[in-house]
């Protein structure tokens, strides 16, 4: 495996939202994307008596597997301060009910399993939605239920009634090459079944600040707001990616779009269907970027790309694999990495128990180590051992596997003390009473001193929440 050399680039983005009017707002923005319209003039069917190639036969097979997704999110509207005054409300006989408003948004989706009615889309398309409707190519509109969603990869899976559906075939996205022709399909600006074409402009794009785990396909096929969740297909009509974002400095498409690779999306989908959430493993290593200065100090080429091992957790999978502090990781499973964030992405997409091969440099010599992604859930302990407040919850050992150092919550029994405290399965406890925690023991000591009063800062999906008891 040839090591990668360092190159520098910068990218700035913000998110744009869709509403009833499907309005878009950008700066240098990550545009949330949403069915057949071409931006170029149609070519003649024949030239000098010879029939010209056309995408139409392929699209006739693919388009029925592409759906339009519409959502409704109900939000309580803020009252004027005077509305909170009991005297004012009584005097003017104003009812107690709070006003609610609805936000509508549009997106796209892909039918990947016609037998079970499973639809793949982006997390941001359906996030916080109270109602989700899927409109098929033939005009049928169906109510959809959420199977599971993973904010860290922006992947979600919906279920619809499985009657007369068409599923899309999935290609091996690892075999994509820069320059391959691709076609993007979706519902930009509510225009149903819009098709655009282009090429693969880049692979393995990371560090964009779009999602927690990034490994994007870059394409110049025109992607616009409303395309989110739609397919990127090869010329055989097989799914190679799921359209997710664009870079749009002026609010329009400039030919820089990003799609989640099909292999990655399918892997996340399998876990969402199996568990309802993604169960990420734990390797137990902390790393930092290998800068030019650090590389020189270690006697390495200062253009070498990799991740320097800063610490290895005792008893972890990393320690069992033989990894040591000061090692430089150059690649994972035969593929080079670009830095610490790239390594985190690779580990985050591996399943618990999966074997992993690491190409490293130790004291100037390259070698290969073999390990296994650990299971953080096997070390979960009952929350009651930590505090009566946490009775009914299973808590894991402190880890960095979710992107933020925290205590993972494995499960929470309904109507238990932990449930009423506000904890839910999948939460990650970051702070207790304003103090960072680095172990279950730390957490127990802090809660013991609090005498039943506490404040916990937690991560839930892509949100940070504060739970308290006073």
mmCIF file of N, CA and C in Angstrom, residues 168-273:
data_model
loop_
_atom_site.group_PDB
_atom_site.id
_atom_site.type_symbol
_atom_site.label_atom_id
_atom_site.label_comp_id
_atom_site.label_asym_id
_atom_site.label_seq_id
_atom_site.Cartn_x
_atom_site.Cartn_y
_atom_site.Cartn_z
ATOM 1 N N UNK A 168 -34.132 -1.004 -6.423
ATOM 2 C CA UNK A 168 -32.952 -0.669 -7.211
ATOM 3 C C UNK A 168 -31.825 -1.650 -6.887
ATOM 4 N N UNK A 169 -31.105 -2.094 -7.903
ATOM 5 C CA UNK A 169 -29.932 -2.936 -7.691
ATOM 6 C C UNK A 169 -28.792 -2.073 -7.142
ATOM 7 N N UNK A 170 -27.927 -2.692 -6.345
ATOM 8 C CA UNK A 170 -26.832 -1.962 -5.709
ATOM 9 C C UNK A 170 -25.489 -2.462 -6.244
ATOM 10 N N UNK A 171 -24.638 -1.533 -6.654
ATOM 11 C CA UNK A 171 -23.308 -1.873 -7.158
ATOM 12 C C UNK A 171 -22.294 -1.831 -6.021
ATOM 13 N N UNK A 172 -21.112 -2.352 -6.275
ATOM 14 C CA UNK A 172 -19.996 -2.254 -5.328
ATOM 15 C C UNK A 172 -19.347 -0.888 -5.522
ATOM 16 N N UNK A 173 -19.658 0.053 -4.629
ATOM 17 C CA UNK A 173 -19.152 1.429 -4.791
ATOM 18 C C UNK A 173 -17.641 1.514 -4.609
ATOM 19 N N UNK A 174 -17.007 0.502 -4.007
ATOM 20 C CA UNK A 174 -15.551 0.514 -3.868
ATOM 21 C C UNK A 174 -14.856 0.395 -5.217
ATOM 22 N N UNK A 175 -15.597 -0.045 -6.243
ATOM 23 C CA UNK A 175 -14.998 -0.210 -7.569
ATOM 24 C C UNK A 175 -15.140 1.041 -8.441
ATOM 25 N N UNK A 176 -15.754 2.090 -7.886
ATOM 26 C CA UNK A 176 -15.860 3.357 -8.624
ATOM 27 C C UNK A 176 -14.481 3.955 -8.880
ATOM 28 N N UNK A 177 -14.350 4.623 -10.015
ATOM 29 C CA UNK A 177 -13.114 5.316 -10.342
ATOM 30 C C UNK A 177 -13.435 6.757 -10.731
ATOM 31 N N UNK A 178 -12.503 7.646 -10.455
ATOM 32 C CA UNK A 178 -12.667 9.029 -10.896
ATOM 33 C C UNK A 178 -12.755 9.031 -12.425
ATOM 34 N N UNK A 179 -13.783 9.672 -12.933
ATOM 35 C CA UNK A 179 -14.020 9.699 -14.374
ATOM 36 C C UNK A 179 -15.160 8.818 -14.822
ATOM 37 N N UNK A 180 -15.636 7.918 -13.944
ATOM 38 C CA UNK A 180 -16.796 7.094 -14.294
ATOM 39 C C UNK A 180 -18.026 7.976 -14.493
ATOM 40 N N UNK A 181 -18.873 7.621 -15.481
ATOM 41 C CA UNK A 181 -20.105 8.366 -15.708
ATOM 42 C C UNK A 181 -21.159 7.967 -14.677
ATOM 43 N N UNK A 182 -21.890 8.958 -14.177
ATOM 44 C CA UNK A 182 -22.944 8.713 -13.200
ATOM 45 C C UNK A 182 -24.158 9.579 -13.525
ATOM 46 N N UNK A 183 -25.309 9.170 -12.974
ATOM 47 C CA UNK A 183 -26.568 9.886 -13.190
ATOM 48 C C UNK A 183 -27.231 10.105 -11.838
ATOM 49 N N UNK A 184 -27.654 11.342 -11.566
ATOM 50 C CA UNK A 184 -28.352 11.683 -10.321
ATOM 51 C C UNK A 184 -29.840 11.847 -10.606
ATOM 52 N N UNK A 185 -30.662 11.272 -9.733
ATOM 53 C CA UNK A 185 -32.119 11.340 -9.899
ATOM 54 C C UNK A 185 -32.730 11.807 -8.595
ATOM 55 N N UNK A 186 -33.745 12.661 -8.684
ATOM 56 C CA UNK A 186 -34.401 13.139 -7.470
ATOM 57 C C UNK A 186 -35.524 14.092 -7.776
ATOM 58 N N UNK A 187 -35.862 14.899 -6.770
ATOM 59 C CA UNK A 187 -37.008 15.803 -6.871
ATOM 60 C C UNK A 187 -36.613 17.230 -6.489
ATOM 61 N N UNK A 188 -35.681 17.862 -7.202
ATOM 62 C CA UNK A 188 -35.230 19.200 -6.815
ATOM 63 C C UNK A 188 -36.334 20.235 -6.948
ATOM 64 N N UNK A 189 -36.477 21.044 -5.898
ATOM 65 C CA UNK A 189 -37.476 22.122 -5.889
ATOM 66 C C UNK A 189 -38.877 21.602 -6.178
ATOM 67 N N UNK A 190 -39.142 20.322 -5.857
ATOM 68 C CA UNK A 190 -40.455 19.741 -6.078
ATOM 69 C C UNK A 190 -40.699 19.304 -7.509
ATOM 70 N N UNK A 191 -39.691 19.412 -8.386
ATOM 71 C CA UNK A 191 -39.833 18.968 -9.776
ATOM 72 C C UNK A 191 -39.620 17.462 -9.818
ATOM 73 N N UNK A 192 -40.687 16.716 -10.016
ATOM 74 C CA UNK A 192 -40.623 15.260 -9.873
ATOM 75 C C UNK A 192 -39.742 14.601 -10.919
ATOM 76 N N UNK A 193 -38.961 13.618 -10.461
ATOM 77 C CA UNK A 193 -38.148 12.757 -11.305
ATOM 78 C C UNK A 193 -37.263 13.542 -12.274
ATOM 79 N N UNK A 194 -36.417 14.383 -11.710
ATOM 80 C CA UNK A 194 -35.440 15.115 -12.517
ATOM 81 C C UNK A 194 -34.158 14.303 -12.617
ATOM 82 N N UNK A 195 -33.606 14.219 -13.827
ATOM 83 C CA UNK A 195 -32.401 13.429 -14.082
ATOM 84 C C UNK A 195 -31.291 14.340 -14.593
ATOM 85 N N UNK A 196 -30.111 14.214 -14.000
ATOM 86 C CA UNK A 196 -28.932 14.939 -14.480
ATOM 87 C C UNK A 196 -27.775 13.953 -14.566
ATOM 88 N N UNK A 197 -26.779 14.265 -15.381
ATOM 89 C CA UNK A 197 -25.661 13.347 -15.560
ATOM 90 C C UNK A 197 -24.337 14.063 -15.405
ATOM 91 N N UNK A 198 -23.291 13.287 -15.131
ATOM 92 C CA UNK A 198 -21.958 13.836 -14.978
ATOM 93 C C UNK A 198 -20.966 12.707 -14.774
ATOM 94 N N UNK A 199 -19.874 13.028 -14.095
ATOM 95 C CA UNK A 199 -18.852 12.016 -13.819
ATOM 96 C C UNK A 199 -18.507 12.032 -12.336
ATOM 97 N N UNK A 200 -17.793 11.010 -11.909
ATOM 98 C CA UNK A 200 -17.237 10.993 -10.561
ATOM 99 C C UNK A 200 -16.025 11.916 -10.560
ATOM 100 N N UNK A 201 -16.093 12.982 -9.769
ATOM 101 C CA UNK A 201 -15.016 13.975 -9.739
ATOM 102 C C UNK A 201 -13.964 13.669 -8.678
ATOM 103 N N UNK A 202 -14.356 12.913 -7.657
ATOM 104 C CA UNK A 202 -13.420 12.588 -6.586
ATOM 105 C C UNK A 202 -13.999 11.498 -5.708
ATOM 106 N N UNK A 203 -13.135 10.826 -4.962
ATOM 107 C CA UNK A 203 -13.554 9.743 -4.077
ATOM 108 C C UNK A 203 -12.951 9.918 -2.693
ATOM 109 N N UNK A 204 -13.646 9.386 -1.691
ATOM 110 C CA UNK A 204 -13.111 9.422 -0.325
ATOM 111 C C UNK A 204 -12.997 10.810 0.245
ATOM 112 N N UNK A 205 -13.905 11.719 -0.109
ATOM 113 C CA UNK A 205 -13.839 13.085 0.403
ATOM 114 C C UNK A 205 -14.188 13.099 1.889
ATOM 115 N N UNK A 206 -13.316 13.661 2.702
ATOM 116 C CA UNK A 206 -13.530 13.760 4.146
ATOM 117 C C UNK A 206 -13.185 15.169 4.604
ATOM 118 N N UNK A 207 -13.432 15.417 5.891
ATOM 119 C CA UNK A 207 -13.075 16.715 6.462
ATOM 120 C C UNK A 207 -13.911 17.863 5.956
ATOM 121 N N UNK A 208 -15.120 17.583 5.437
ATOM 122 C CA UNK A 208 -15.983 18.637 4.899
ATOM 123 C C UNK A 208 -16.854 19.267 5.967
ATOM 124 N N UNK A 209 -16.964 18.623 7.126
ATOM 125 C CA UNK A 209 -17.807 19.154 8.193
ATOM 126 C C UNK A 209 -19.281 18.950 7.933
ATOM 127 N N UNK A 210 -19.628 17.986 7.071
ATOM 128 C CA UNK A 210 -21.027 17.738 6.729
ATOM 129 C C UNK A 210 -21.642 16.775 7.716
ATOM 130 N N UNK A 211 -20.977 15.632 7.936
ATOM 131 C CA UNK A 211 -21.480 14.613 8.851
ATOM 132 C C UNK A 211 -20.395 14.213 9.828
ATOM 133 N N UNK A 212 -20.783 13.371 10.799
ATOM 134 C CA UNK A 212 -19.809 12.875 11.761
ATOM 135 C C UNK A 212 -18.823 11.919 11.121
ATOM 136 N N UNK A 213 -19.320 11.052 10.217
ATOM 137 C CA UNK A 213 -18.475 10.098 9.502
ATOM 138 C C UNK A 213 -18.603 10.385 8.019
ATOM 139 N N UNK A 214 -17.483 10.699 7.375
ATOM 140 C CA UNK A 214 -17.523 11.147 5.985
ATOM 141 C C UNK A 214 -16.619 10.295 5.101
ATOM 142 N N UNK A 215 -17.129 9.955 3.933
ATOM 143 C CA UNK A 215 -16.358 9.226 2.926
ATOM 144 C C UNK A 215 -17.049 9.436 1.584
ATOM 145 N N UNK A 216 -17.211 10.703 1.188
ATOM 146 C CA UNK A 216 -18.114 11.066 0.105
ATOM 147 C C UNK A 216 -17.560 10.811 -1.288
ATOM 148 N N UNK A 217 -18.497 10.507 -2.196
ATOM 149 C CA UNK A 217 -18.234 10.556 -3.633
ATOM 150 C C UNK A 217 -18.511 11.989 -4.076
ATOM 151 N N UNK A 218 -17.583 12.600 -4.789
ATOM 152 C CA UNK A 218 -17.820 13.936 -5.350
ATOM 153 C C UNK A 218 -18.194 13.784 -6.816
ATOM 154 N N UNK A 219 -19.219 14.523 -7.243
ATOM 155 C CA UNK A 219 -19.671 14.439 -8.635
ATOM 156 C C UNK A 219 -20.042 15.816 -9.163
ATOM 157 N N UNK A 220 -19.955 15.969 -10.486
ATOM 158 C CA UNK A 220 -20.410 17.216 -11.098
ATOM 159 C C UNK A 220 -21.804 17.064 -11.703
ATOM 160 N N UNK A 221 -22.433 15.887 -11.522
ATOM 161 C CA UNK A 221 -23.843 15.745 -11.917
ATOM 162 C C UNK A 221 -24.647 16.736 -11.090
ATOM 163 N N UNK A 222 -25.498 17.514 -11.724
ATOM 164 C CA UNK A 222 -26.210 18.596 -11.039
ATOM 165 C C UNK A 222 -27.116 18.060 -9.939
ATOM 166 N N UNK A 223 -26.840 18.484 -8.701
ATOM 167 C CA UNK A 223 -27.637 18.119 -7.530
ATOM 168 C C UNK A 223 -28.149 19.409 -6.913
ATOM 169 N N UNK A 224 -29.424 19.451 -6.579
ATOM 170 C CA UNK A 224 -30.031 20.666 -6.056
ATOM 171 C C UNK A 224 -30.881 20.355 -4.831
ATOM 172 N N UNK A 225 -31.296 21.405 -4.085
ATOM 173 C CA UNK A 225 -32.156 21.176 -2.922
ATOM 174 C C UNK A 225 -33.377 20.351 -3.288
ATOM 175 N N UNK A 226 -33.624 19.291 -2.535
ATOM 176 C CA UNK A 226 -34.700 18.372 -2.823
ATOM 177 C C UNK A 226 -34.191 17.054 -3.372
ATOM 178 N N UNK A 227 -32.913 17.021 -3.824
ATOM 179 C CA UNK A 227 -32.294 15.791 -4.301
ATOM 180 C C UNK A 227 -31.829 14.894 -3.158
ATOM 181 N N UNK A 228 -31.794 15.429 -1.951
ATOM 182 C CA UNK A 228 -31.301 14.648 -0.819
ATOM 183 C C UNK A 228 -32.005 13.312 -0.718
ATOM 184 N N UNK A 229 -31.239 12.248 -0.576
ATOM 185 C CA UNK A 229 -31.799 10.916 -0.439
ATOM 186 C C UNK A 229 -32.033 10.210 -1.756
ATOM 187 N N UNK A 230 -31.862 10.920 -2.880
ATOM 188 C CA UNK A 230 -32.042 10.314 -4.200
ATOM 189 C C UNK A 230 -30.812 9.534 -4.617
ATOM 190 N N UNK A 231 -30.950 8.687 -5.650
ATOM 191 C CA UNK A 231 -29.835 7.824 -6.050
ATOM 192 C C UNK A 231 -28.848 8.484 -7.001
ATOM 193 N N UNK A 232 -27.601 8.076 -6.876
ATOM 194 C CA UNK A 232 -26.570 8.319 -7.874
ATOM 195 C C UNK A 232 -26.282 6.944 -8.466
ATOM 196 N N UNK A 233 -26.529 6.764 -9.763
ATOM 197 C CA UNK A 233 -26.416 5.443 -10.380
ATOM 198 C C UNK A 233 -25.361 5.447 -11.478
ATOM 199 N N UNK A 234 -24.827 4.252 -11.765
ATOM 200 C CA UNK A 234 -23.916 4.115 -12.897
ATOM 201 C C UNK A 234 -24.719 3.899 -14.175
ATOM 202 N N UNK A 235 -24.041 3.727 -15.285
ATOM 203 C CA UNK A 235 -24.742 3.610 -16.562
ATOM 204 C C UNK A 235 -25.447 2.275 -16.729
ATOM 205 N N UNK A 236 -25.239 1.355 -15.778
ATOM 206 C CA UNK A 236 -25.998 0.105 -15.777
ATOM 207 C C UNK A 236 -27.264 0.226 -14.931
ATOM 208 N N UNK A 237 -27.470 1.395 -14.347
ATOM 209 C CA UNK A 237 -28.656 1.618 -13.533
ATOM 210 C C UNK A 237 -28.538 1.054 -12.138
ATOM 211 N N UNK A 238 -27.319 0.862 -11.656
ATOM 212 C CA UNK A 238 -27.090 0.335 -10.313
ATOM 213 C C UNK A 238 -26.721 1.470 -9.358
ATOM 214 N N UNK A 239 -27.187 1.373 -8.134
ATOM 215 C CA UNK A 239 -26.915 2.403 -7.141
ATOM 216 C C UNK A 239 -25.434 2.398 -6.756
ATOM 217 N N UNK A 240 -24.798 3.549 -6.879
ATOM 218 C CA UNK A 240 -23.411 3.695 -6.417
ATOM 219 C C UNK A 240 -23.302 4.688 -5.269
ATOM 220 N N UNK A 241 -24.338 5.529 -5.083
ATOM 221 C CA UNK A 241 -24.295 6.508 -3.999
ATOM 222 C C UNK A 241 -25.664 7.110 -3.736
ATOM 223 N N UNK A 242 -25.781 7.796 -2.602
ATOM 224 C CA UNK A 242 -27.014 8.501 -2.250
ATOM 225 C C UNK A 242 -26.712 10.000 -2.149
ATOM 226 N N UNK A 243 -27.357 10.797 -2.994
ATOM 227 C CA UNK A 243 -27.128 12.241 -3.033
ATOM 228 C C UNK A 243 -27.414 12.869 -1.674
ATOM 229 N N UNK A 244 -26.493 13.710 -1.208
ATOM 230 C CA UNK A 244 -26.608 14.227 0.152
ATOM 231 C C UNK A 244 -26.394 15.723 0.262
ATOM 232 N N UNK A 245 -25.425 16.289 -0.444
ATOM 233 C CA UNK A 245 -25.086 17.700 -0.224
ATOM 234 C C UNK A 245 -24.445 18.302 -1.460
ATOM 235 N N UNK A 246 -24.440 19.630 -1.488
ATOM 236 C CA UNK A 246 -23.719 20.359 -2.530
ATOM 237 C C UNK A 246 -22.935 21.497 -1.886
ATOM 238 N N UNK A 247 -21.910 21.937 -2.591
ATOM 239 C CA UNK A 247 -21.201 23.156 -2.223
ATOM 240 C C UNK A 247 -21.719 24.243 -3.140
ATOM 241 N N UNK A 248 -22.346 25.269 -2.541
ATOM 242 C CA UNK A 248 -23.033 26.276 -3.360
ATOM 243 C C UNK A 248 -22.749 27.668 -2.830
ATOM 244 N N UNK A 249 -21.665 28.319 -3.247
ATOM 245 C CA UNK A 249 -21.301 29.637 -2.735
ATOM 246 C C UNK A 249 -22.372 30.691 -2.949
ATOM 247 N N UNK A 250 -23.080 30.646 -4.097
ATOM 248 C CA UNK A 250 -24.058 31.681 -4.386
ATOM 249 C C UNK A 250 -25.482 31.215 -4.293
ATOM 250 N N UNK A 251 -25.703 30.044 -3.714
ATOM 251 C CA UNK A 251 -27.055 29.539 -3.581
ATOM 252 C C UNK A 251 -27.496 28.667 -4.731
ATOM 253 N N UNK A 252 -26.622 28.416 -5.716
ATOM 254 C CA UNK A 252 -26.971 27.559 -6.840
ATOM 255 C C UNK A 252 -25.926 26.485 -7.040
ATOM 256 N N UNK A 253 -26.206 25.570 -7.958
ATOM 257 C CA UNK A 253 -25.291 24.474 -8.200
ATOM 258 C C UNK A 253 -24.082 24.934 -9.005
ATOM 259 N N UNK A 254 -22.894 24.555 -8.557
ATOM 260 C CA UNK A 254 -21.670 24.894 -9.291
ATOM 261 C C UNK A 254 -20.905 23.639 -9.688
ATOM 262 N N UNK A 255 -21.590 22.486 -9.631
ATOM 263 C CA UNK A 255 -20.955 21.258 -10.082
ATOM 264 C C UNK A 255 -20.116 20.560 -9.044
ATOM 265 N N UNK A 256 -20.364 20.869 -7.770
ATOM 266 C CA UNK A 256 -19.665 20.158 -6.699
ATOM 267 C C UNK A 256 -20.712 19.562 -5.769
ATOM 268 N N UNK A 257 -21.044 18.301 -6.015
ATOM 269 C CA UNK A 257 -22.034 17.604 -5.204
ATOM 270 C C UNK A 257 -21.409 16.416 -4.509
ATOM 271 N N UNK A 258 -22.057 15.967 -3.436
ATOM 272 C CA UNK A 258 -21.515 14.868 -2.651
ATOM 273 C C UNK A 258 -22.575 13.802 -2.419
ATOM 274 N N UNK A 259 -22.145 12.551 -2.497
ATOM 275 C CA UNK A 259 -23.040 11.416 -2.301
ATOM 276 C C UNK A 259 -22.391 10.415 -1.351
ATOM 277 N N UNK A 260 -23.208 9.802 -0.508
ATOM 278 C CA UNK A 260 -22.737 8.749 0.385
ATOM 279 C C UNK A 260 -22.555 7.480 -0.429
ATOM 280 N N UNK A 261 -21.394 6.830 -0.376
ATOM 281 C CA UNK A 261 -21.183 5.606 -1.157
ATOM 282 C C UNK A 261 -22.215 4.533 -0.830
ATOM 283 N N UNK A 262 -22.620 3.762 -1.837
ATOM 284 C CA UNK A 262 -23.657 2.743 -1.664
ATOM 285 C C UNK A 262 -23.259 1.693 -0.638
ATOM 286 N N UNK A 263 -21.985 1.303 -0.625
ATOM 287 C CA UNK A 263 -21.545 0.292 0.340
ATOM 288 C C UNK A 263 -21.721 0.786 1.768
ATOM 289 N N UNK A 264 -21.382 2.033 1.997
ATOM 290 C CA UNK A 264 -21.514 2.619 3.328
ATOM 291 C C UNK A 264 -22.984 2.738 3.712
ATOM 292 N N UNK A 265 -23.819 3.228 2.798
ATOM 293 C CA UNK A 265 -25.245 3.405 3.083
ATOM 294 C C UNK A 265 -25.909 2.067 3.352
ATOM 295 N N UNK A 266 -25.551 1.030 2.567
ATOM 296 C CA UNK A 266 -26.156 -0.288 2.755
ATOM 297 C C UNK A 266 -25.732 -0.906 4.086
ATOM 298 N N UNK A 267 -24.474 -0.710 4.468
ATOM 299 C CA UNK A 267 -23.991 -1.232 5.749
ATOM 300 C C UNK A 267 -24.740 -0.606 6.915
ATOM 301 N N UNK A 268 -24.932 0.726 6.860
ATOM 302 C CA UNK A 268 -25.678 1.420 7.912
ATOM 303 C C UNK A 268 -27.129 0.970 7.903
ATOM 304 N N UNK A 269 -27.702 0.812 6.713
ATOM 305 C CA UNK A 269 -29.096 0.368 6.587
ATOM 306 C C UNK A 269 -29.307 -0.991 7.242
ATOM 307 N N UNK A 270 -28.367 -1.911 7.042
ATOM 308 C CA UNK A 270 -28.489 -3.248 7.631
ATOM 309 C C UNK A 270 -28.565 -3.182 9.151
ATOM 310 N N UNK A 271 -27.744 -2.311 9.757
ATOM 311 C CA UNK A 271 -27.772 -2.180 11.213
ATOM 312 C C UNK A 271 -29.052 -1.514 11.686
ATOM 313 N N UNK A 272 -29.521 -0.521 10.949
ATOM 314 C CA UNK A 272 -30.759 0.157 11.326
ATOM 315 C C UNK A 272 -31.942 -0.802 11.285
ATOM 316 N N UNK A 273 -31.965 -1.684 10.290
ATOM 317 C CA UNK A 273 -33.046 -2.660 10.184
ATOM 318 C C UNK A 273 -32.930 -3.704 11.289
#
